[in-house]
Amino acid sequence: MFLRGRPVTMHVPDAQRDSYSLDLKGAAPDNKLKLQWVYGYRGRDCRCNLYLLPTGEIVYFNASVVVLYNTEEQQQRHYLGHDDDVKCLNTLHILGMGVFDRAVTCLAFSKSNGGAHLCAIDDANDHILSVWNWQKEKQLAEVKCSNDSVLGAVFHPTDPNLVKHEKPKYVLCVAFAENGDAITGDSSGNIYVWAKGGSRITHAVSGAHEGGVFSLCVLKDGTMVSGGGKDRQVVLWDHSYVKQCEMERRDKWPATPKTESLNTLHILGMGVFDRAVTCLAFSKSNGGAHLCAIDDANDHILSVWNWQKEKQLAEVKCSNDSVLGAVFHPTDPNLVKHEKPKYVLCVAFAENGDAITGDSSGNIYVWAKGGSRITHAVSGAHEGGVFSLCVLKDGTMVSGGGKDRQVVLWDHSYVKQCEMEVAESLGPVRALSEGKPGELLVGTTKNAILRAAFPDTLTPIVQGHTDELWGLDVHPSMEQFVTCAQDKQVHLWDANSHQPLWSKAIDDQGRSAGFHPSGAVVAVGTMTGRWLVLDTDTRDLVSMHTDGNEIISNVKYSPDGNYLAVGSHDNFVYIYAVTENGRKYSRAGKCSGHSSFVTHLDWSQDSRYMVTNSGDYEILFWVWPDGADGTDVNAVCKSHSSSLLASADDFGKVHLFTFPCSQPRAPSHMYGGHSSHVTNIAFLHDDSHLISTGGKDTSILQWVVV
């Protein structure tokens, strides 16, 4: 094959030599991936991005994923609608505090009054149907719905006071025609049309589907589409409910698709924002009808939107410097305060409407409502900048410091009550948010989230790397993996608890990692030509060596554990003999032959042969002892069962192929989540999970193989 015009010889594996054909079409694997866990948090360069939801979940983001993390149940949900870095986050309305005892299973907006009403049905025994004016966060009505589980609800298209809900075992789906007639699909495959506002059936399509009718959708032209369960049919019906055409879903698809409750509601700014949006804020006084957005263009344009109509209301040049945050006045929807760096680093509003600012000199100022007069000043509240302010529900305030890493509680008169200090390893305070009663959430610049409580409780619940991440390897026999990054940190992670078992600071930026087959030690390559060996139980330094002064791109033990191959950007592969279960090393040789830097290497199963790749696309084979442009794919990994092959690419994607993958343009399953190049990938020892690492996004994603 040719890579950038250069011929590269690809040798056919012995097992396929007699039967191989370029014309043979491959198939994507039956297995798929599902995102299970996102490690880390983006606090190094973002703020105002950490909140507690009424569900008890913490919402934040990392890479291109918005994470909803239930710390009690140790479960995460993920919104994957973005395809690049998420830079800001804000909440609009929170409904049902203290009202819903169980999960909310159905939601529907009214159709005829611009969506002013929201219907919600919970999963309690009586399945209460409640209707809300969501802009005012006010409940309008509630009624017992059904003793059985409720699967869905929909408002009448012209009457906002009429809601129809679906009862299982009988009616599986419901929709409304343009004239107001209700249309239902039931578990026997029948479709019925009910006269507007009554219980009279005006039309019936018996046996519309074999098995239940799972979904109905009235299109804008008045025709209708139905979806079947058992028969997997999608059927188009005309205005008279006469079948026009049908199509069947592929056999390997599940009959009932799994659904997510994290839906995209509106998309604003198509063609308006040329650069990233760095700040978002909803108005407070008019039910969140206005949304403020500030972009990362040179002039940092502040724009205000009616987000429901997806209409821009105003825009203004904000600052020549980067803007770090914005917030609406609590009573005046036309007043937006933005933060200008080098001076004001954070802003909040007191209950009475006074603005409170924290600046880069460590001062906190209180500004009279609607004016520019300072009514109170706390000079030197922090040593260094005040990075975050949070006014609590009881009217007291918490501030977070940068240089001093202090979290300080202030009373209503801005008198200091108590303080606590975040550990240096976790970094300065970046974001503060009120958590559960008596608790705070603290986000730090070293991408950690802490659960805090005065006077002195600071417990890490989320940790991650803070600089470009390349080093990854999985434990040979346990559900653990190791990562190292250019932040000079090495973490050994537990894939079940999703927490680091230990962390170790090293002197050089990390680049590569590899476990000894025994799992007793792990080798770590750095950006300076130095590589070291750590004890996996104690994290103590076992051995340290230097080969050249360039990047150590790969460290890999032979399967028998007797050798370690060290691939370098100086074009050489250094071979070390390994004894004493990975605790003693002696140089055995140096492989020369590449004309560019070594990118990857692998051993044969019998530890006699080695294959290497280089930056100029050479593939060299060594005996020891006696689709893309060549740079787009950063790593590949074969499952231990030899049935799957995963790849990591420069476009932020993880691909899952069938192994062996030897056909051109082989089909695959593709997954997003990373917002920069995916640098490395590895299956756990039992192939139950796949771990992928992002480069500039510094994230670690854990995928379940299903």
XYZ file of C-alpha atoms in Angstrom:
706
model
C 0.000 0.000 0.000
C 1.016 3.664 -0.364
C 1.219 6.207 2.485
C 1.810 9.776 1.317
C 3.103 8.445 -1.957
C 5.558 6.070 -0.305
C 5.202 2.313 -0.880
C 4.881 0.280 2.327
C 4.979 -3.504 2.157
C 2.256 -5.176 4.223
C 2.980 -8.871 4.742
C 0.054 -11.276 4.699
C -0.190 -13.336 7.928
C 0.740 -16.993 7.449
C -2.728 -18.153 8.474
C -4.322 -16.103 5.663
C -1.694 -16.511 2.961
C -3.509 -19.160 0.910
C -7.035 -17.738 1.234
C -6.423 -13.969 1.268
C -8.156 -11.833 -1.341
C -8.403 -8.064 -1.670
C -11.928 -8.493 -3.024
C -13.190 -10.131 0.167
C -15.545 -7.844 2.088
C -15.133 -7.723 5.835
C -17.848 -7.116 8.438
C -17.995 -4.964 11.523
C -17.909 -6.968 14.771
C -21.060 -8.014 16.603
C -19.617 -6.483 19.776
C -20.034 -2.781 20.436
C -18.800 -0.269 22.976
C -20.790 1.748 25.500
C -19.241 4.594 27.440
C -19.228 3.651 31.122
C -16.942 6.134 32.864
C -15.202 9.440 32.227
C -12.153 10.039 34.426
C -11.189 13.608 35.265
C -12.748 17.066 35.095
C -11.839 20.159 33.087
C -10.804 22.716 35.666
C -7.419 23.775 34.348
C -8.811 26.408 31.965
C -12.595 26.506 32.562
C -14.739 27.718 35.433
C -18.412 27.918 36.464
C -18.735 24.297 35.357
C -19.729 22.346 38.462
C -23.296 22.009 39.801
C -25.482 19.719 41.903
C -28.761 18.597 40.314
C -31.970 17.693 42.207
C -31.338 14.067 41.259
C -28.304 14.138 43.551
C -26.025 13.990 40.526
C -23.056 16.290 40.015
C -22.937 17.757 36.515
C -19.634 18.826 34.936
C -17.730 18.165 31.732
C -14.487 16.768 30.360
C -13.384 16.530 26.725
C -16.599 16.593 24.642
C -18.691 14.764 27.261
C -21.074 16.288 29.820
C -21.018 14.016 32.881
C -23.852 13.476 35.375
C -22.238 11.665 38.312
C -24.204 10.057 41.155
C -21.585 9.753 43.885
C -23.818 7.660 46.157
C -24.544 4.970 43.566
C -21.177 5.371 41.793
C -22.935 5.712 38.441
C -22.410 8.145 35.575
C -24.679 9.265 32.769
C -23.281 11.017 29.727
C -24.477 13.594 27.220
C -22.606 12.983 23.959
C -24.193 15.601 21.715
C -21.006 17.688 21.374
C -18.225 16.826 18.939
C -15.533 19.171 20.307
C -14.363 20.583 23.639
C -17.125 21.596 26.027
C -16.021 24.923 27.500
C -18.937 26.141 29.627
C -22.054 24.924 31.394
C -25.069 26.468 33.100
C -28.410 25.316 34.480
C -31.754 26.842 33.458
C -34.535 25.503 35.705
C -34.782 22.858 38.379
C -38.284 21.497 38.982
C -39.701 19.157 41.575
C -37.411 19.693 44.550
C -39.130 17.664 47.268
C -42.018 16.713 44.955
C -40.724 13.654 43.102
C -39.911 10.763 45.436
C -39.117 8.403 42.565
C -37.715 8.728 39.072
C -39.477 10.883 36.477
C -40.305 8.511 33.612
C -42.134 10.780 31.134
C -41.828 14.401 30.060
C -43.778 16.391 27.474
C -44.036 20.070 26.526
C -47.364 21.623 25.521
C -47.785 22.314 21.811
C -50.311 25.123 21.487
C -48.893 27.772 23.840
C -45.244 27.744 22.864
C -44.284 25.003 25.262
C -45.181 27.019 28.369
C -46.447 23.911 30.187
C -44.434 20.830 31.058
C -46.040 17.511 31.964
C -44.122 15.083 34.172
C -45.102 11.589 35.317
C -43.151 9.924 38.102
C -42.479 6.280 38.897
C -44.248 6.252 42.257
C -46.947 3.639 42.940
C -49.734 6.000 41.833
C -47.695 7.418 38.919
C -48.614 11.039 39.574
C -49.049 13.232 36.496
C -48.073 16.841 37.275
C -48.239 19.920 35.042
C -45.794 22.798 35.531
C -45.223 26.358 34.417
C -41.547 25.564 34.070
C -40.469 29.180 33.532
C -41.842 30.157 36.949
C -40.905 26.735 38.407
C -44.519 26.499 39.618
C -46.702 23.382 39.758
C -50.137 23.974 38.214
C -51.892 20.649 38.798
C -51.422 16.990 39.582
C -53.516 13.851 39.279
C -53.155 10.124 39.886
C -52.400 8.604 36.517
C -52.309 4.796 36.670
C -51.465 1.882 38.915
C -49.373 0.466 36.089
C -46.132 1.914 34.772
C -46.620 4.822 32.360
C -44.546 4.749 29.188
C -45.161 8.174 27.696
C -47.298 11.303 27.602
C -48.224 13.940 25.025
C -50.197 17.214 25.082
C -53.111 17.809 22.740
C -51.888 19.909 19.758
C -54.468 22.680 20.282
C -55.599 22.322 23.902
C -52.778 22.832 26.458
C -55.028 21.529 29.214
C -55.470 18.085 27.641
C -52.777 15.479 28.245
C -53.000 11.885 27.080
C -50.833 9.258 28.746
C -49.983 5.742 27.668
C -50.977 2.705 29.690
C -48.822 -0.400 29.172
C -50.178 -3.811 28.290
C -52.792 -2.054 26.190
C -51.775 1.261 24.653
C -48.036 1.455 23.838
C -47.880 4.805 22.046
C -49.987 7.847 21.300
C -49.919 10.831 18.925
C -52.273 13.566 17.767
C -53.404 14.287 14.214
C -53.482 17.841 12.871
C -57.243 18.077 13.503
C -56.866 17.070 17.152
C -57.848 13.410 16.822
C -55.904 11.085 19.115
C -54.112 8.128 17.500
C -53.060 5.115 19.556
C -51.033 1.989 18.926
C -51.580 -1.021 21.158
C -49.837 -4.208 22.203
C -51.864 -6.266 19.700
C -50.580 -4.359 16.697
C -53.704 -2.234 16.139
C -53.881 1.487 15.389
C -57.012 3.397 16.455
C -58.086 6.967 15.654
C -60.187 8.614 18.363
C -62.460 11.600 17.742
C -61.143 14.856 19.145
C -62.032 15.308 22.800
C -64.050 12.080 23.065
C -63.842 8.300 23.357
C -65.372 7.398 19.941
C -63.182 5.446 17.509
C -63.468 6.961 14.032
C -60.985 4.718 12.259
C -59.239 1.418 12.994
C -56.278 -0.339 11.344
C -56.359 -3.842 12.756
C -53.114 -5.798 12.603
C -51.124 -2.777 11.472
C -48.088 -4.561 12.903
C -47.271 -8.085 13.974
C -46.864 -7.655 17.701
C -47.053 -4.306 19.455
C -47.038 -0.874 17.837
C -44.135 0.745 19.674
C -44.140 4.255 18.204
C -46.271 6.701 16.198
C -45.135 9.932 14.569
C -47.382 12.391 12.693
C -45.269 14.192 10.090
C -45.570 17.858 9.169
C -47.416 16.976 5.929
C -50.110 15.149 7.915
C -49.021 11.621 7.010
C -48.002 9.229 9.747
C -45.223 6.735 10.455
C -45.574 3.765 12.811
C -42.910 1.498 14.259
C -43.427 -2.146 15.182
C -41.820 -4.231 17.896
C -41.873 -7.873 16.927
C -41.920 -7.256 13.160
C -39.346 -4.416 13.291
C -41.312 -2.643 10.544
C -41.347 1.108 9.900
C -44.566 1.899 7.990
C -45.719 5.082 6.220
C -49.497 5.819 6.252
C -51.353 8.455 4.193
C -53.956 10.934 5.502
C -56.621 8.214 5.308
C -54.452 5.701 7.189
C -53.785 3.603 4.102
C -50.381 1.956 4.073
C -48.033 3.521 1.504
C -44.751 1.685 2.086
C -42.745 -0.119 4.733
C -39.193 -1.082 5.583
C -37.710 -3.546 8.036
C -34.871 -2.970 10.447
C -31.832 -5.224 10.148
C -31.983 -8.472 12.097
C -28.990 -7.715 14.245
C -30.544 -4.513 15.573
C -32.495 -4.839 18.835
C -36.248 -4.737 18.416
C -36.601 -2.169 21.196
C -33.918 0.515 21.049
C -32.517 1.753 24.298
C -33.248 5.432 24.813
C -31.417 8.164 26.645
C -33.127 10.950 28.573
C -30.413 13.485 27.731
C -31.870 15.169 24.646
C -30.805 18.193 22.615
C -33.465 20.893 23.048
C -32.141 23.829 20.987
C -29.046 24.613 18.919
C -28.071 28.299 18.803
C -25.506 30.242 16.824
C -25.176 28.194 13.644
C -22.973 30.409 11.465
C -22.654 33.054 14.202
C -19.861 31.760 16.420
C -16.553 31.452 14.558
C -14.647 30.400 17.665
C -15.414 28.475 20.839
C -18.132 29.707 23.213
C -16.381 30.213 26.549
C -19.179 31.546 28.803
C -22.903 30.871 29.176
C -25.465 32.319 31.584
C -29.262 32.230 31.834
C -31.232 35.262 33.011
C -32.639 34.987 36.520
C -35.611 37.335 36.730
C -37.704 36.295 33.705
C -37.668 32.553 34.104
C -34.460 32.060 32.159
C -35.921 33.371 28.896
C -32.631 34.993 27.912
C -29.292 33.276 27.370
C -25.995 35.165 27.312
C -23.059 33.720 25.356
C -19.506 35.051 24.993
C -17.236 33.641 22.309
C -13.461 33.280 22.073
C -13.020 35.559 19.043
C -10.572 38.474 19.213
C -13.292 40.927 20.284
C -15.008 38.395 22.573
C -18.532 39.210 21.442
C -21.251 39.047 24.100
C -24.572 38.027 22.551
C -27.999 37.669 24.179
C -30.537 35.171 22.836
C -34.170 34.232 23.169
C -33.189 30.597 23.226
C -36.752 29.263 22.873
C -37.167 31.049 19.543
C -33.475 30.524 18.681
C -33.319 34.272 18.005
C -30.436 36.632 18.753
C -31.587 39.770 20.603
C -28.362 41.774 20.905
C -24.593 41.639 20.749
C -21.728 43.861 21.905
C -17.944 43.805 21.920
C -16.939 42.623 25.365
C -13.157 42.769 25.838
C -9.876 42.443 23.979
C -8.764 40.017 26.660
C -10.157 36.566 27.295
C -13.455 36.579 29.214
C -13.734 34.061 32.021
C -17.385 34.184 32.986
C -20.696 36.061 32.887
C -23.811 36.317 35.033
C -27.186 38.095 34.763
C -28.406 40.422 37.481
C -30.928 38.541 39.697
C -33.717 41.096 39.165
C -32.839 42.927 35.915
C -32.783 40.659 32.823
C -31.160 43.436 30.789
C -28.068 43.704 33.012
C -25.202 41.285 32.394
C -21.895 41.475 34.234
C -18.859 39.875 32.643
C -15.460 39.161 34.109
C -12.362 40.798 32.687
C -9.095 38.946 33.342
C -6.142 40.545 35.113
C -8.671 42.443 37.230
C -11.950 40.688 38.063
C -11.667 36.893 38.174
C -15.140 35.946 39.433
C -18.527 37.477 40.137
C -21.690 36.559 42.061
C -24.845 38.272 43.263
C -26.086 38.568 46.828
C -29.742 37.933 47.667
C -30.478 41.676 47.683
C -29.071 42.166 44.182
C -25.641 43.527 45.180
C -22.809 42.362 42.912
C -19.825 40.676 44.567
C -16.482 40.451 42.756
C -13.161 38.757 43.439
C -10.042 40.120 41.759
C -6.529 39.067 40.870
C -5.087 40.831 43.913
C -7.086 38.743 46.370
C -9.722 41.381 47.174
C -13.497 40.913 47.440
C -15.735 43.922 46.696
C -19.484 44.326 47.183
C -21.122 46.704 44.693
C -24.481 48.411 45.373
C -27.359 47.032 43.330
C -27.566 48.605 39.878
C -24.614 50.967 40.376
C -20.843 51.265 40.527
C -20.518 52.203 44.219
C -18.530 49.859 46.465
C -20.438 49.297 49.707
C -18.048 46.829 51.313
C -14.459 45.710 50.697
C -12.490 42.758 52.026
C -8.887 43.564 51.153
C -6.504 40.636 51.011
C -9.252 38.066 51.377
C -6.896 35.648 49.651
C -3.189 35.553 48.924
C -3.185 35.803 45.150
C -6.317 35.839 43.026
C -9.862 35.026 44.127
C -10.824 32.357 41.606
C -14.422 31.619 42.628
C -17.336 32.984 44.664
C -20.488 31.126 45.671
C -23.428 32.639 47.584
C -25.136 29.868 49.561
C -28.873 29.450 50.073
C -28.641 30.778 53.632
C -27.076 34.022 52.364
C -23.523 33.290 53.525
C -20.722 33.147 50.965
C -17.779 30.921 50.129
C -14.677 32.075 48.239
C -11.902 30.051 46.649
C -8.297 31.164 46.290
C -5.726 30.483 43.617
C -2.256 30.859 45.044
C -3.263 30.081 48.643
C -5.657 27.219 47.697
C -7.969 28.361 50.526
C -11.729 27.784 50.729
C -13.164 30.466 53.025
C -16.643 30.816 54.576
C -17.949 34.379 55.099
C -21.055 35.411 57.079
C -23.769 37.857 55.931
C -21.548 40.784 56.936
C -18.547 39.369 55.033
C -16.686 38.451 58.197
C -14.515 35.338 57.883
C -15.939 32.359 59.800
C -13.540 29.553 58.917
C -11.211 28.343 56.208
C -9.614 25.171 54.902
C -6.768 24.523 52.475
C -6.803 22.260 49.413
C -3.727 20.013 49.151
C -1.017 21.198 46.769
C -1.282 17.975 44.761
C -4.937 18.776 43.991
C -4.288 22.388 42.972
C -5.838 25.844 43.435
C -9.604 26.321 43.614
C -11.295 26.819 40.223
C -15.039 26.422 40.874
C -17.330 26.361 43.900
C -20.906 25.115 44.067
C -23.324 24.331 46.857
C -23.800 20.595 47.256
C -26.062 18.555 49.477
C -26.988 20.101 52.848
C -23.817 21.038 54.697
C -21.580 20.206 51.735
C -19.700 22.080 49.031
C -18.364 20.955 45.676
C -14.889 22.246 44.863
C -13.350 22.037 41.404
C -9.604 22.631 41.093
C -7.164 23.717 38.411
C -5.559 20.268 38.563
C -8.777 18.729 37.227
C -10.039 17.356 40.537
C -13.460 17.616 42.193
C -13.643 17.551 45.989
C -16.544 17.081 48.387
C -16.015 19.644 51.123
C -17.566 20.470 54.510
C -16.410 23.042 57.026
C -14.352 23.081 59.118
C -11.810 20.712 57.550
C -13.293 18.007 55.283
C -11.918 17.889 51.724
C -12.430 14.518 50.008
C -11.443 13.942 46.356
C -14.219 12.292 44.348
C -12.899 12.946 40.809
C -9.247 13.109 39.726
C -7.452 13.229 36.393
C -4.384 14.379 34.484
C -3.745 18.039 33.651
C -1.466 17.894 30.604
C -1.150 15.929 27.382
C -1.742 12.226 28.011
C -0.120 9.385 26.027
C 1.062 6.683 28.446
C -1.340 3.771 29.051
C -1.112 0.085 29.846
C -3.391 -2.462 31.539
C -2.511 -4.846 34.347
C -1.903 -8.394 33.036
C -4.259 -10.091 35.515
C -6.243 -7.479 37.469
C -8.822 -4.816 36.588
C -6.295 -2.033 36.888
C -4.490 0.248 34.464
C -1.686 2.791 34.619
C -1.425 6.202 32.938
C 1.321 8.811 32.733
C 1.222 12.273 31.194
C 3.196 15.418 30.613
C 1.948 16.722 33.985
C 4.702 14.532 35.533
C 2.129 12.343 37.251
C 1.780 8.542 37.167
C -1.589 7.125 38.305
C -2.493 3.481 38.941
C -6.295 3.228 38.523
C -8.874 0.731 39.737
C -11.309 0.114 36.862
C -14.103 -0.831 39.298
C -13.936 2.016 41.823
C -12.730 4.469 39.150
C -10.305 5.953 41.671
C -6.485 6.011 41.702
C -4.944 3.322 43.879
C -1.875 5.523 44.056
C -0.340 8.524 42.360
C 3.328 9.392 42.033
C 5.036 12.587 40.944
C 8.109 12.061 38.760
C 10.835 14.501 37.699
C 10.160 14.362 33.950
C 7.109 14.513 31.724
C 5.676 11.020 31.165
C 5.082 9.571 27.694
C 4.741 5.762 27.801
C 4.069 2.937 30.254
C 4.228 -0.859 30.299
C 3.504 -3.560 32.898
C 5.835 -6.489 33.510
C 3.931 -9.769 32.791
C 3.947 -10.513 36.529
C 2.289 -7.180 37.294
C 4.877 -6.576 40.029
C 6.483 -3.555 38.354
C 5.638 -1.008 35.679
C 8.081 0.788 33.374
C 7.524 4.474 32.563
C 9.153 6.281 29.624
C 9.625 10.063 29.703
C 10.098 12.948 27.295
C 13.819 13.311 28.157
C 15.273 9.890 27.288
C 14.999 8.687 30.869
C 12.900 5.673 31.831
C 12.137 4.302 35.258
C 10.595 1.251 36.891
C 8.103 1.509 39.764
C 6.859 -1.114 42.221
C 3.097 -1.468 41.622
C 2.352 -2.211 45.289
C 4.391 0.526 46.949
C 5.000 2.929 43.980
C 8.670 2.963 45.078
C 11.374 3.537 42.471
C 12.954 0.196 41.541
C 15.321 1.235 38.747
C 16.132 4.219 36.514
C 18.054 4.418 33.210
C 18.721 6.879 30.412
C 18.963 6.086 26.695
C 19.666 9.185 24.619
C 17.961 12.498 25.294
C 14.808 12.229 23.212
C 11.247 10.996 23.810
C 10.836 7.390 24.960
C 7.734 6.622 22.892
C 7.289 2.979 23.880
C 8.306 0.628 26.692
C 7.224 -2.979 26.381
C 8.208 -6.194 28.154
C 8.456 -9.447 26.224
C 5.655 -11.927 27.041
C 8.072 -14.142 29.005
C 9.231 -11.125 31.040
C 12.915 -11.661 30.221
C 13.393 -8.551 28.068
C 12.326 -4.925 27.940
C 12.242 -3.040 24.631
C 12.615 0.747 24.843
C 11.612 2.640 21.671
C 13.061 6.133 21.295
C 12.675 9.170 19.066
C 16.422 8.880 18.384
C 15.465 6.079 15.886
C 16.815 3.250 18.087
C 15.228 0.435 20.082
C 17.175 -0.434 23.227
C 16.919 -3.997 24.554
C 17.426 -4.815 28.232
C 17.696 -8.218 29.882
C 15.336 -8.428 32.858
C 15.870 -10.575 35.943
C 14.605 -10.856 39.517
C 10.964 -10.469 38.439
C 11.505 -7.056 36.882
C 13.856 -5.600 39.483
C 17.221 -5.855 37.716
C 18.131 -4.588 34.209
C 21.215 -4.843 32.031
C 21.677 -3.537 28.483
C 21.629 -6.469 26.051
C 21.715 -4.629 22.738
C 20.527 -1.806 20.512
C 18.437 -2.217 17.343
C 19.366 0.276 14.599
C 17.819 0.490 11.143
C 14.983 3.001 11.326
C 15.480 6.279 9.491
C 12.906 8.078 11.673
C 11.654 8.038 15.254
C 10.189 4.812 16.629
C 6.428 5.101 17.182
C 5.274 1.595 18.194
C 6.660 -1.843 18.916
C 5.348 -5.297 19.717
C 6.710 -8.740 20.629
C 5.758 -12.115 19.222
C 4.031 -14.471 21.640
C 7.142 -16.626 21.995
C 9.303 -13.538 22.805
C 11.703 -14.335 19.916
C 10.645 -11.653 17.443
C 9.823 -7.979 17.520
C 8.102 -5.645 15.047
C 8.468 -1.848 15.072
C 6.949 1.160 13.288
C 8.559 4.525 12.705
C 7.587 8.069 11.804
C 8.346 7.474 8.117
C 5.991 4.456 8.030
C 8.695 1.789 8.025
C 7.747 -1.608 9.416
C 10.818 -3.523 10.562
C 10.953 -7.064 11.901
C 13.644 -8.088 14.363
C 14.803 -11.498 15.572
C 15.872 -11.573 19.207
C 18.327 -12.942 20.190
C 19.594 -15.118 17.140
C -6.367 3.973 5.629
C -4.995 7.143 6.531
C -1.782 9.152 5.925
C 0.263 7.161 8.343
C -0.046 9.590 11.256
C -3.820 9.564 11.770
C -3.913 6.279 13.698
C -2.038 6.700 16.987
C -2.545 3.253 18.507
C -4.168 -0.133 17.938
C -4.850 -2.945 20.367
C -5.990 -6.537 19.858
C -8.326 -8.117 22.395
C -6.923 -11.038 24.377
C -9.524 -13.289 22.753
C -8.120 -12.290 19.330
C -11.631 -11.420 18.101
C -11.554 -7.614 18.236
C -9.191 -4.844 17.205
C -9.524 -1.284 18.536
C -7.867 1.799 17.087
C -7.302 5.356 18.322
C -7.073 8.194 15.800
C -6.299 11.892 15.408
C -9.967 12.774 14.909
C -11.036 12.019 18.489
C -12.573 8.670 17.541
C -12.287 5.118 18.827
C -12.951 2.400 16.232
C -13.824 -1.239 16.906
C -12.968 -3.752 14.162
C -13.243 -7.486 13.752
C -9.833 -9.197 14.138
C -7.999 -10.058 11.980
C -8.482 -6.744 10.166
C -6.603 -7.219 6.919
C -9.019 -5.923 4.280
C -8.840 -2.406 2.824
C -11.549 -0.071 4.168
C -12.693 -2.655 6.694
C -16.020 -1.673 8.359
C -15.990 -0.718 12.019
C -18.046 0.772 14.826
C -16.990 4.368 15.590
C -17.333 6.179 18.932
C -16.830 9.803 20.009
C -16.224 11.325 23.411
C -12.685 12.625 23.146
C -12.294 16.207 21.952
C -8.714 15.893 20.710
C -6.516 13.163 19.255
C -6.918 9.783 20.960
C -3.390 8.810 21.920
C -3.632 5.279 23.278
C -6.017 2.368 23.753
C -5.996 -0.961 25.616
C -8.330 -3.837 26.549
C -8.412 -4.956 30.186
C -7.017 -8.412 30.857
C -10.456 -10.077 30.548
C -11.608 -7.997 27.522
C -14.592 -6.720 29.548
C -13.615 -3.079 29.112
C -11.613 -0.856 26.806
C -9.597 2.125 28.066
C -8.823 5.094 25.796
C -6.765 8.212 26.524
C -7.042 11.690 25.023
C -4.065 13.890 24.239
C -4.796 17.566 24.724
C -8.132 16.847 26.425
C -6.206 14.843 29.115
C -9.229 12.555 29.565
C -9.495 8.828 30.237
C -12.638 7.094 28.972
C -13.685 3.607 30.073
C -15.896 1.634 27.668
C -17.893 -1.537 28.328
C -17.581 -4.183 25.599
C -21.152 -5.394 24.952
